[in-house]
């Protein structure tokens, strides 16, 4: 995995990674500047004199580095695209061995309806589309309304939690389903991670010795 690199530190205009981020994710760079997020965490592929961004995040303060990305890759099945996408969504804060083992284990038979709906994440709610789907089914609302509810949930509004208590789905309170199946407190936006997962999966599957 010599071509998979990891950077954690401050970036400035003129730096190669900064220019690459600005080229591909200019809106992200603008947001970082507006929020004074100077510390960047980036995982990227560097091969044939090309740099491809796999993962990035930014924060205003320097945090302690968690488990290196290369170690995290050893904990998943790199041939499984869904596991790669899950890892990129959970990285770097939710990558403990016990947690990943629990998340990556398929649910036991017999499968409940939510397990089937959330099959790509082994029955867990990890992506915004999943939460919105469950909200739509339970509350009988459209996609736009479900998106609004999801944003209010992410914002931690108590009235949203109270709203979930009023609805059932598959014989279970929506509030209980969300409480027990959400991996993280904030249900993530997966679109940016999707691009990185596609790049990383293609790189790893082209090199059987890395995944076998």
mmCIF file with all atom_site columns, C-alpha atoms in Angstrom, residues 14 31 34 57 60 72 95 120 129 167 176 180 202 211:
data_model
loop_
_atom_site.group_PDB
_atom_site.id
_atom_site.type_symbol
_atom_site.label_atom_id
_atom_site.label_alt_id
_atom_site.label_comp_id
_atom_site.label_asym_id
_atom_site.label_entity_id
_atom_site.label_seq_id
_atom_site.pdbx_PDB_ins_code
_atom_site.Cartn_x
_atom_site.Cartn_y
_atom_site.Cartn_z
_atom_site.occupancy
_atom_site.B_iso_or_equiv
_atom_site.pdbx_formal_charge
_atom_site.auth_seq_id
_atom_site.auth_comp_id
_atom_site.auth_asym_id
_atom_site.auth_atom_id
_atom_site.pdbx_PDB_model_num
ATOM 1  C CA . UNK A 1 14  ? 0.785   26.905 -2.959 1.00 0.00 ? 14  UNK A CA 1
ATOM 2  C CA . UNK A 1 31  ? -15.923 26.714 4.042  1.00 0.00 ? 31  UNK A CA 1
ATOM 3  C CA . UNK A 1 34  ? -14.711 30.894 6.631  1.00 0.00 ? 34  UNK A CA 1
ATOM 4  C CA . UNK A 1 57  ? -11.599 16.671 6.838  1.00 0.00 ? 57  UNK A CA 1
ATOM 5  C CA . UNK A 1 60  ? -9.981  24.753 13.657 1.00 0.00 ? 60  UNK A CA 1
ATOM 6  C CA . UNK A 1 72  ? -7.681  0.648  9.560  1.00 0.00 ? 72  UNK A CA 1
ATOM 7  C CA . UNK A 1 95  ? -12.252 3.062  14.067 1.00 0.00 ? 95  UNK A CA 1
ATOM 8  C CA . UNK A 1 120 ? -25.218 -2.164 2.731  1.00 0.00 ? 120 UNK A CA 1
ATOM 9  C CA . UNK A 1 129 ? -30.077 8.650  2.720  1.00 0.00 ? 129 UNK A CA 1
ATOM 10 C CA . UNK A 1 167 ? -44.192 7.043  14.905 1.00 0.00 ? 167 UNK A CA 1
ATOM 11 C CA . UNK A 1 176 ? -35.842 3.292  19.315 1.00 0.00 ? 176 UNK A CA 1
ATOM 12 C CA . UNK A 1 180 ? -30.103 1.606  18.562 1.00 0.00 ? 180 UNK A CA 1
ATOM 13 C CA . UNK A 1 202 ? -10.269 0.464  -7.804 1.00 0.00 ? 202 UNK A CA 1
ATOM 14 C CA . UNK A 1 211 ? -6.498  -7.674 -0.576 1.00 0.00 ? 211 UNK A CA 1
#
